[in-house]
Amino acid sequence: MQNKVSESRKKRCLSDNLFSQRMDGVRSVCIGIAIKAGSSYEPARKPGIAHFTEHMVFKGTKSRTAYELKEPIEKSGGTINAFTGKESTIYFARVPDYLARDAINILKSLCFEAEFPESQFHMEKQVVLEEIHSTEDDPVEQAYEGFFQEVWRECPYGKPILGNEKSINGLTREDLFDFYDSKYVCENMVFSLAGNYNPHLIDSLEGFRHGRKNRKEPEIIYSPRSALIIKEKEDLQQIHLLMGIEAPSRTDGDYEALQVLNTVLSGGMSSRLFHEIREKKGLVYAIDTGLVAYPLGGVFYLYSATTGEKIIPLLDELKRQLASLVEIGITEAELAYGKERLKGKLLLSTESTYATMMRNLDTGIAFGQPLSVDEMEKRIDGITAEGIRNALQKYFTSSWVVSMVIPAKSSEMIKKTELHMNGGFFL
């Protein structure tokens, strides 16, 4: 699906790597810097280095101590934080408008002046190891991680973002300096600014405008060897079920169709799966679907959790619902619900400087320049029931990969399921 660049969008795109949007009626500014330094860009034998680097940059820079990086922003009621994904590491600050220039200077210091103090290095390793251990204790995290590692086992996207105990213990300060020096460069960065700022604030980023490096995206290879992954865990009451299939990339014409479908299935208490499986049958407390999309591919997933005695009726109902979708599609009422809910949430997000900053980052990185809200609405309006049926035929008819984390006491019950006997979930 192609879109011409509108005049309003051109005004917001100040250069290849700087997106800016002034917002009336607000007194805050949100600044974000997205760096092509996510886990998919790590050296093969150093999983977790991107996330550990993100932790360590907050420990002090050439011009500021760790306290001086945080205190000026937090004292004003603002927020400064960062997160690492598979594609990017994103640093951001949301502050009262009068503090915007200081926030930019702090973010620049984080992204260009980190020192990785030796006195903090080994202690922060322990913090990251505790973070890894906390995810190992979380059955939901383990179900998701088991799925991603299986379906993307032959490409960088399958690596856990946090790394593992062995890889983190093996990292040196020199490793971090090498990663930081090679990845934290202007050509790998995209800046996004949203809120009530003085136009002269852009001058603060003048030296960092740059054409983005035309680098090859990490390849996504969807290649599961097993359609069923089961992990037993003590002290659980529920079976945690994560099942998914291959899905389109962020810029593929089917992306919006599956976004609407995702909303129809689990967007709110009025959604199909919530209504049919939780409200009518009481089989679950939590049920959710999601679409994860990157430049060269993605996955669509469904998560639910239930107790052992309900797992067979849950699997039967999921199969019935998904088979019906493939055979019949969605109703016109569901199509209207999915589209209106998506557009409504989009419009509500325009009141947030953080949401606006992130939306411009997301669409700007994906399409070269940010999409306006009007353009995003038009893309959603263009989705038809036939388009969704075509996407369902294209993707949902594949074998679903299932990742389960189960209580040890439910092992015998799982063996009785059609899922276990068939070695996977097939419609």
Short mmCIF file of C-alpha atoms in Angstrom, two decimals:
data_model
loop_
_atom_site.label_atom_id
_atom_site.label_comp_id
_atom_site.label_asym_id
_atom_site.label_seq_id
_atom_site.Cartn_x
_atom_site.Cartn_y
_atom_site.Cartn_z
CA MET A 1 0.00 0.00 0.00
CA GLN A 2 1.65 3.20 -1.20
CA ASN A 3 1.14 6.68 0.23
CA LYS A 4 2.17 10.02 -1.23
CA VAL A 5 4.00 12.35 1.14
CA SER A 6 1.57 15.05 2.24
CA GLU A 7 2.61 18.67 2.74
CA SER A 8 1.79 18.49 6.45
CA ARG A 9 4.07 15.49 6.79
CA LYS A 10 6.90 17.25 5.00
CA LYS A 11 6.70 20.12 7.48
CA ARG A 12 7.17 17.71 10.37
CA CYS A 13 10.10 15.87 8.82
CA LEU A 14 13.00 18.26 9.31
CA SER A 15 15.65 15.89 7.97
CA ASP A 16 16.14 12.20 7.37
CA ASN A 17 16.62 11.57 11.06
CA LEU A 18 14.69 14.33 12.84
CA PHE A 19 10.89 14.35 13.18
CA SER A 20 9.17 17.19 14.99
CA GLN A 21 5.54 18.00 15.78
CA ARG A 22 4.31 21.01 17.75
CA MET A 23 1.14 20.43 19.77
CA ASP A 24 -1.22 23.14 20.94
CA GLY A 25 -2.87 23.06 24.35
CA VAL A 26 -0.19 21.07 26.18
CA ARG A 27 2.58 22.15 28.58
CA SER A 28 4.92 19.21 28.10
CA VAL A 29 7.53 18.11 25.59
CA CYS A 30 8.57 14.54 24.84
CA ILE A 31 11.88 13.78 23.16
CA GLY A 32 12.90 10.35 21.92
CA ILE A 33 16.02 8.95 20.28
CA ALA A 34 15.74 5.58 18.53
CA ILE A 35 19.04 3.86 17.81
CA LYS A 36 19.55 0.91 15.49
CA ALA A 37 21.10 -0.95 18.38
CA GLY A 38 18.52 -3.55 19.35
CA SER A 39 19.26 -7.19 20.05
CA SER A 40 19.09 -8.15 16.36
CA TYR A 41 22.19 -6.00 15.73
CA GLU A 42 24.33 -7.61 18.43
CA PRO A 43 27.48 -9.61 17.73
CA ALA A 44 26.45 -13.26 17.40
CA ARG A 45 28.23 -14.42 20.54
CA LYS A 46 27.23 -11.52 22.79
CA PRO A 47 23.46 -11.76 23.34
CA GLY A 48 22.26 -9.19 25.86
CA ILE A 49 24.94 -6.59 25.15
CA ALA A 50 22.43 -4.08 23.68
CA HIS A 51 20.25 -4.20 26.79
CA PHE A 52 23.24 -4.13 29.17
CA THR A 53 24.63 -1.11 27.31
CA GLU A 54 21.29 0.67 27.79
CA HIS A 55 21.58 0.04 31.55
CA MET A 56 25.17 1.21 31.77
CA VAL A 57 24.82 4.53 29.92
CA PHE A 58 22.79 5.81 32.89
CA LYS A 59 25.75 5.22 35.23
CA GLY A 60 27.55 8.38 34.18
CA THR A 61 28.91 10.27 31.18
CA LYS A 62 31.80 12.60 30.47
CA SER A 63 29.78 15.65 31.49
CA ARG A 64 27.30 14.28 34.06
CA THR A 65 27.23 11.88 36.99
CA ALA A 66 24.52 9.26 37.23
CA TYR A 67 22.62 11.54 39.63
CA GLU A 68 22.94 14.54 37.33
CA LEU A 69 21.46 12.56 34.44
CA LYS A 70 18.22 11.90 36.32
CA GLU A 71 17.68 14.47 39.06
CA PRO A 72 17.00 17.61 36.97
CA ILE A 73 14.23 15.84 35.07
CA GLU A 74 12.69 13.94 37.96
CA LYS A 75 12.78 17.03 40.21
CA SER A 76 10.46 18.76 37.72
CA GLY A 77 7.99 15.84 37.74
CA GLY A 78 9.27 14.55 34.42
CA THR A 79 10.35 11.10 33.28
CA ILE A 80 13.56 9.83 31.71
CA ASN A 81 13.90 6.21 30.70
CA ALA A 82 14.92 3.77 27.97
CA PHE A 83 14.06 0.34 26.64
CA THR A 84 15.70 -2.16 24.32
CA GLY A 85 13.81 -4.08 21.65
CA LYS A 86 14.84 -6.42 18.88
CA GLU A 87 15.21 -3.55 16.38
CA SER A 88 16.07 -0.44 18.37
CA THR A 89 17.09 0.92 21.73
CA ILE A 90 14.99 3.98 22.55
CA TYR A 91 15.89 6.73 25.04
CA PHE A 92 13.22 9.25 25.92
CA ALA A 93 12.33 12.06 28.28
CA ARG A 94 8.99 13.75 28.96
CA VAL A 95 9.29 17.07 30.76
CA PRO A 96 7.49 20.37 31.40
CA ASP A 97 8.01 22.60 28.36
CA TYR A 98 10.44 24.94 30.13
CA LEU A 99 12.89 22.04 30.67
CA ALA A 100 12.96 20.75 27.08
CA ARG A 101 16.43 22.04 26.19
CA ASP A 102 17.94 20.53 29.35
CA ALA A 103 16.26 17.20 28.57
CA ILE A 104 17.72 17.19 25.07
CA ASN A 105 21.19 17.88 26.44
CA ILE A 106 20.85 15.01 28.91
CA LEU A 107 19.70 12.59 26.21
CA LYS A 108 22.57 13.67 23.97
CA SER A 109 24.99 13.05 26.82
CA LEU A 110 23.59 9.54 27.29
CA CYS A 111 23.86 8.69 23.62
CA PHE A 112 27.27 10.22 22.87
CA GLU A 113 29.29 10.53 26.10
CA ALA A 114 28.78 7.31 28.10
CA GLU A 115 31.78 6.21 30.16
CA PHE A 116 30.68 2.85 31.62
CA PRO A 117 32.40 3.45 34.97
CA GLU A 118 34.33 0.43 36.17
CA SER A 119 33.04 0.96 39.72
CA GLN A 120 29.47 0.33 38.49
CA PHE A 121 30.13 -2.31 35.85
CA HIS A 122 30.09 -5.48 37.94
CA MET A 123 27.28 -4.30 40.19
CA GLU A 124 25.04 -3.51 37.21
CA LYS A 125 25.75 -6.98 35.85
CA GLN A 126 24.14 -8.32 39.01
CA VAL A 127 21.10 -6.10 38.42
CA VAL A 128 20.68 -7.44 34.88
CA LEU A 129 21.13 -11.01 36.11
CA GLU A 130 18.33 -10.42 38.61
CA GLU A 131 16.18 -9.12 35.74
CA ILE A 132 16.91 -12.32 33.81
CA HIS A 133 16.03 -14.43 36.85
CA SER A 134 12.75 -12.57 37.28
CA THR A 135 11.71 -13.42 33.71
CA GLU A 136 12.69 -17.04 34.31
CA ASP A 137 10.25 -17.06 37.24
CA ASP A 138 7.45 -15.58 35.11
CA PRO A 139 5.49 -18.26 33.19
CA VAL A 140 4.02 -15.68 30.80
CA GLU A 141 7.49 -14.42 29.85
CA GLN A 142 8.68 -17.99 29.43
CA ALA A 143 5.79 -18.88 27.12
CA TYR A 144 6.54 -15.89 24.89
CA GLU A 145 10.29 -16.44 24.93
CA GLY A 146 9.91 -20.11 24.09
CA PHE A 147 7.78 -19.17 21.08
CA PHE A 148 10.12 -16.49 19.72
CA GLN A 149 13.21 -18.63 20.16
CA GLU A 150 11.57 -21.49 18.29
CA VAL A 151 10.12 -19.64 15.29
CA TRP A 152 13.17 -17.37 14.79
CA ARG A 153 15.79 -19.89 15.82
CA GLU A 154 17.91 -19.35 12.69
CA CYS A 155 18.08 -15.56 12.77
CA PRO A 156 19.07 -12.75 15.20
CA TYR A 157 15.44 -12.06 16.18
CA GLY A 158 15.29 -15.34 18.07
CA LYS A 159 17.83 -14.25 20.67
CA PRO A 160 16.47 -13.17 24.07
CA ILE A 161 16.83 -9.40 24.47
CA LEU A 162 18.15 -9.79 28.01
CA GLY A 163 20.73 -12.38 27.00
CA ASN A 164 21.48 -15.19 29.42
CA GLU A 165 23.55 -15.66 32.54
CA LYS A 166 26.58 -16.97 30.65
CA SER A 167 26.59 -14.21 28.03
CA ILE A 168 26.17 -11.39 30.57
CA ASN A 169 28.90 -12.75 32.84
CA GLY A 170 31.20 -12.93 29.81
CA LEU A 171 30.85 -9.27 28.81
CA THR A 172 33.70 -6.81 29.41
CA ARG A 173 33.80 -3.02 29.49
CA GLU A 174 35.72 -3.17 26.21
CA ASP A 175 32.81 -5.10 24.67
CA LEU A 176 30.44 -2.31 25.69
CA PHE A 177 32.73 0.42 24.36
CA ASP A 178 33.04 -1.44 21.02
CA PHE A 179 29.27 -1.85 20.72
CA TYR A 180 28.56 1.74 21.79
CA ASP A 181 31.17 3.28 19.50
CA SER A 182 29.98 1.30 16.47
CA LYS A 183 26.21 1.60 16.98
CA TYR A 184 25.64 4.91 18.81
CA VAL A 185 26.39 7.13 15.83
CA CYS A 186 24.20 9.74 14.10
CA GLU A 187 23.70 7.58 11.02
CA ASN A 188 21.96 4.99 13.21
CA MET A 189 19.77 7.47 15.10
CA VAL A 190 16.32 8.93 14.61
CA PHE A 191 15.16 11.84 16.79
CA SER A 192 11.50 12.57 17.53
CA LEU A 193 10.18 15.66 19.27
CA ALA A 194 6.54 16.38 20.20
CA GLY A 195 4.81 18.95 22.38
CA ASN A 196 4.84 22.63 23.27
CA TYR A 197 8.37 23.65 22.33
CA ASN A 198 9.96 26.82 21.05
CA PRO A 199 10.98 26.42 17.38
CA HIS A 200 14.50 27.49 18.36
CA LEU A 201 14.74 24.26 20.35
CA ILE A 202 15.45 22.46 17.08
CA ASP A 203 18.80 24.27 17.06
CA SER A 204 19.82 21.99 19.93
CA LEU A 205 19.82 19.08 17.49
CA GLU A 206 21.29 20.92 14.51
CA GLY A 207 24.61 19.14 14.74
CA PHE A 208 22.96 15.76 14.72
CA ARG A 209 20.85 15.98 11.60
CA HIS A 210 22.10 13.35 9.26
CA GLY A 211 20.98 11.10 6.45
CA ARG A 212 20.25 7.68 7.88
CA LYS A 213 22.68 4.97 6.93
CA ASN A 214 21.29 2.69 4.25
CA ARG A 215 22.15 -0.50 6.05
CA LYS A 216 20.85 -3.99 5.50
CA GLU A 217 18.14 -5.02 7.93
CA PRO A 218 18.76 -8.24 9.86
CA GLU A 219 17.08 -11.11 8.05
CA ILE A 220 13.97 -12.64 9.60
CA ILE A 221 13.79 -16.38 9.00
CA TYR A 222 10.60 -18.03 10.21
CA SER A 223 11.75 -21.62 10.57
CA PRO A 224 10.25 -23.55 13.50
CA ARG A 225 11.40 -27.14 13.79
CA SER A 226 8.79 -28.06 16.37
CA ALA A 227 5.12 -27.07 16.46
CA LEU A 228 4.82 -27.76 20.18
CA ILE A 229 7.11 -26.61 22.99
CA ILE A 230 6.20 -27.58 26.56
CA LYS A 231 8.01 -26.45 29.69
CA GLU A 232 7.03 -27.73 33.12
CA LYS A 233 7.28 -25.41 36.10
CA GLU A 234 6.60 -26.04 39.77
CA ASP A 235 4.19 -24.00 41.88
CA LEU A 236 1.88 -22.99 39.04
CA GLN A 237 -1.90 -23.16 39.10
CA GLN A 238 -2.53 -22.40 35.44
CA ILE A 239 -1.42 -23.60 32.01
CA HIS A 240 0.00 -20.70 29.99
CA LEU A 241 -0.61 -21.09 26.26
CA LEU A 242 1.04 -18.97 23.55
CA MET A 243 0.35 -19.91 19.94
CA GLY A 244 1.35 -18.05 16.81
CA ILE A 245 1.95 -17.98 13.07
CA GLU A 246 4.06 -16.07 10.58
CA ALA A 247 2.70 -12.58 9.77
CA PRO A 248 3.52 -9.69 7.40
CA SER A 249 6.13 -6.97 7.80
CA ARG A 250 5.36 -3.47 9.09
CA THR A 251 4.98 -2.01 5.58
CA ASP A 252 3.16 -4.94 3.96
CA GLY A 253 -0.32 -4.27 2.60
CA ASP A 254 -1.75 -6.96 4.92
CA TYR A 255 -0.44 -5.28 8.08
CA GLU A 256 -3.48 -3.02 8.61
CA ALA A 257 -5.85 -5.89 7.81
CA LEU A 258 -4.34 -7.97 10.61
CA GLN A 259 -4.34 -4.93 12.89
CA VAL A 260 -8.10 -4.65 12.44
CA LEU A 261 -8.49 -8.41 12.92
CA ASN A 262 -6.38 -8.26 16.07
CA THR A 263 -8.74 -5.59 17.43
CA VAL A 264 -11.81 -7.64 16.51
CA LEU A 265 -10.41 -10.68 18.34
CA SER A 266 -9.18 -9.14 21.59
CA GLY A 267 -9.57 -5.36 21.57
CA GLY A 268 -11.60 -4.65 24.70
CA MET A 269 -14.36 -6.51 26.53
CA SER A 270 -16.58 -6.33 23.44
CA SER A 271 -14.10 -8.32 21.33
CA ARG A 272 -14.91 -11.75 19.93
CA LEU A 273 -12.54 -13.93 21.97
CA PHE A 274 -13.18 -12.10 25.24
CA HIS A 275 -16.95 -12.35 24.73
CA GLU A 276 -17.09 -15.93 23.45
CA ILE A 277 -14.41 -17.62 25.54
CA ARG A 278 -14.39 -15.66 28.79
CA GLU A 279 -17.85 -14.12 29.09
CA LYS A 280 -19.95 -16.94 27.63
CA LYS A 281 -17.95 -20.00 28.66
CA GLY A 282 -15.78 -18.90 31.59
CA LEU A 283 -12.77 -20.82 30.28
CA VAL A 284 -10.15 -18.14 30.96
CA TYR A 285 -9.46 -14.96 32.86
CA ALA A 286 -6.86 -13.62 30.41
CA ILE A 287 -7.02 -13.95 26.64
CA ASP A 288 -5.19 -11.72 24.18
CA THR A 289 -3.91 -11.55 20.63
CA GLY A 290 -1.12 -9.45 19.16
CA LEU A 291 0.70 -8.53 15.98
CA VAL A 292 4.48 -8.08 16.07
CA ALA A 293 5.90 -6.62 12.86
CA TYR A 294 9.44 -5.73 11.82
CA PRO A 295 10.86 -4.43 8.50
CA LEU A 296 11.12 -7.88 6.92
CA GLY A 297 8.50 -9.96 8.69
CA GLY A 298 6.49 -10.60 11.82
CA VAL A 299 4.24 -12.92 13.83
CA PHE A 300 0.62 -12.99 14.94
CA TYR A 301 0.03 -14.61 18.34
CA LEU A 302 -2.72 -15.62 20.74
CA TYR A 303 -2.16 -15.94 24.50
CA SER A 304 -4.45 -17.44 27.12
CA ALA A 305 -4.19 -19.11 30.51
CA THR A 306 -6.44 -21.63 32.19
CA THR A 307 -6.43 -24.49 34.68
CA GLY A 308 -5.77 -28.10 33.76
CA GLU A 309 -9.39 -29.26 33.80
CA LYS A 310 -10.34 -26.53 31.28
CA ILE A 311 -7.47 -26.90 28.80
CA ILE A 312 -9.28 -29.38 26.51
CA PRO A 313 -12.48 -27.30 26.17
CA LEU A 314 -10.34 -24.17 25.72
CA LEU A 315 -8.34 -25.73 22.89
CA ASP A 316 -11.54 -27.01 21.29
CA GLU A 317 -13.12 -23.55 21.41
CA LEU A 318 -10.01 -21.83 20.08
CA LYS A 319 -9.94 -24.27 17.18
CA ARG A 320 -13.63 -23.67 16.51
CA GLN A 321 -13.22 -19.88 16.57
CA LEU A 322 -10.14 -19.82 14.34
CA ALA A 323 -11.56 -22.35 11.86
CA SER A 324 -14.71 -20.24 11.60
CA LEU A 325 -12.61 -17.16 10.91
CA VAL A 326 -10.76 -18.88 8.07
CA GLU A 327 -13.96 -20.31 6.57
CA ILE A 328 -16.34 -17.36 6.99
CA GLY A 329 -14.25 -14.32 7.94
CA ILE A 330 -15.59 -11.56 10.18
CA THR A 331 -18.98 -9.90 10.09
CA GLU A 332 -19.59 -6.37 8.85
CA ALA A 333 -20.42 -5.38 12.44
CA GLU A 334 -17.08 -6.76 13.62
CA LEU A 335 -15.28 -4.97 10.80
CA ALA A 336 -16.88 -1.69 11.84
CA TYR A 337 -15.98 -2.34 15.49
CA GLY A 338 -12.34 -3.07 14.67
CA LYS A 339 -11.90 -0.03 12.44
CA GLU A 340 -13.70 2.43 14.70
CA ARG A 341 -11.88 1.23 17.81
CA LEU A 342 -8.49 1.51 16.09
CA LYS A 343 -9.25 5.02 14.83
CA GLY A 344 -10.68 6.09 18.18
CA LYS A 345 -7.59 4.95 20.09
CA LEU A 346 -5.45 6.71 17.50
CA LEU A 347 -7.33 9.99 18.04
CA LEU A 348 -7.15 9.65 21.84
CA SER A 349 -3.40 9.17 21.58
CA THR A 350 -3.01 12.59 19.96
CA GLU A 351 -3.51 14.19 23.38
CA SER A 352 -0.32 12.58 24.69
CA THR A 353 3.11 13.99 23.83
CA TYR A 354 4.68 10.60 24.53
CA ALA A 355 2.25 8.75 22.24
CA THR A 356 2.74 11.34 19.50
CA MET A 357 6.51 11.15 19.76
CA MET A 358 6.43 7.34 19.59
CA ARG A 359 3.92 7.27 16.74
CA ASN A 360 6.14 9.55 14.65
CA LEU A 361 9.15 7.37 15.45
CA ASP A 362 7.29 4.20 14.48
CA THR A 363 5.85 5.40 11.19
CA GLY A 364 8.86 7.58 10.38
CA ILE A 365 11.25 4.67 10.67
CA ALA A 366 8.91 2.32 8.80
CA PHE A 367 7.99 4.63 5.89
CA GLY A 368 10.88 7.11 5.79
CA GLN A 369 8.74 9.97 7.09
CA PRO A 370 5.98 10.03 9.72
CA LEU A 371 2.41 9.35 8.71
CA SER A 372 -0.12 11.95 9.81
CA VAL A 373 -3.13 10.87 11.86
CA ASP A 374 -5.33 11.52 8.81
CA GLU A 375 -3.15 9.26 6.69
CA MET A 376 -3.27 6.51 9.31
CA GLU A 377 -7.07 6.82 9.47
CA LYS A 378 -7.28 6.48 5.68
CA ARG A 379 -5.21 3.31 5.78
CA ILE A 380 -7.58 1.84 8.38
CA ASP A 381 -10.66 2.99 6.44
CA GLY A 382 -9.31 1.18 3.38
CA ILE A 383 -9.54 -2.24 5.05
CA THR A 384 -12.42 -4.41 3.86
CA ALA A 385 -13.91 -7.68 5.02
CA GLU A 386 -12.59 -9.24 1.80
CA GLY A 387 -9.10 -7.96 2.54
CA ILE A 388 -9.23 -9.57 5.97
CA ARG A 389 -10.50 -12.85 4.48
CA ASN A 390 -7.58 -12.85 2.06
CA ALA A 391 -5.13 -12.26 4.92
CA LEU A 392 -6.76 -15.05 6.92
CA GLN A 393 -6.37 -17.47 4.01
CA LYS A 394 -2.78 -16.39 3.51
CA TYR A 395 -1.60 -16.67 7.12
CA PHE A 396 -4.04 -18.46 9.42
CA THR A 397 -4.15 -21.69 7.41
CA SER A 398 -0.53 -22.45 8.34
CA SER A 399 0.38 -24.72 11.21
CA TRP A 400 0.37 -22.80 14.50
CA VAL A 401 3.41 -23.05 16.76
CA VAL A 402 2.43 -23.56 20.39
CA SER A 403 4.55 -22.68 23.43
CA MET A 404 3.19 -23.84 26.78
CA VAL A 405 4.35 -23.43 30.36
CA ILE A 406 2.46 -25.88 32.53
CA PRO A 407 2.29 -27.02 36.16
CA ALA A 408 3.99 -30.38 36.60
CA LYS A 409 0.69 -31.74 37.89
CA SER A 410 -0.95 -30.99 34.51
CA SER A 411 1.49 -33.08 32.49
CA GLU A 412 -0.83 -36.09 32.20
CA MET A 413 -3.77 -33.88 31.26
CA ILE A 414 -1.78 -32.30 28.41
CA LYS A 415 -0.95 -35.74 27.02
CA LYS A 416 -4.69 -36.35 26.55
CA THR A 417 -5.18 -33.30 24.36
CA GLU A 418 -5.47 -33.41 20.59
CA LEU A 419 -2.72 -30.78 20.60
CA HIS A 420 -0.25 -33.22 22.18
CA MET A 421 -1.36 -36.26 20.18
CA ASN A 422 -1.04 -34.38 16.88
CA GLY A 423 2.20 -32.65 17.86
CA GLY A 424 0.77 -29.19 17.17
CA PHE A 425 -2.30 -27.03 16.58
CA PHE A 426 -3.90 -27.52 13.18
CA LEU A 427 -7.19 -26.05 11.91
#
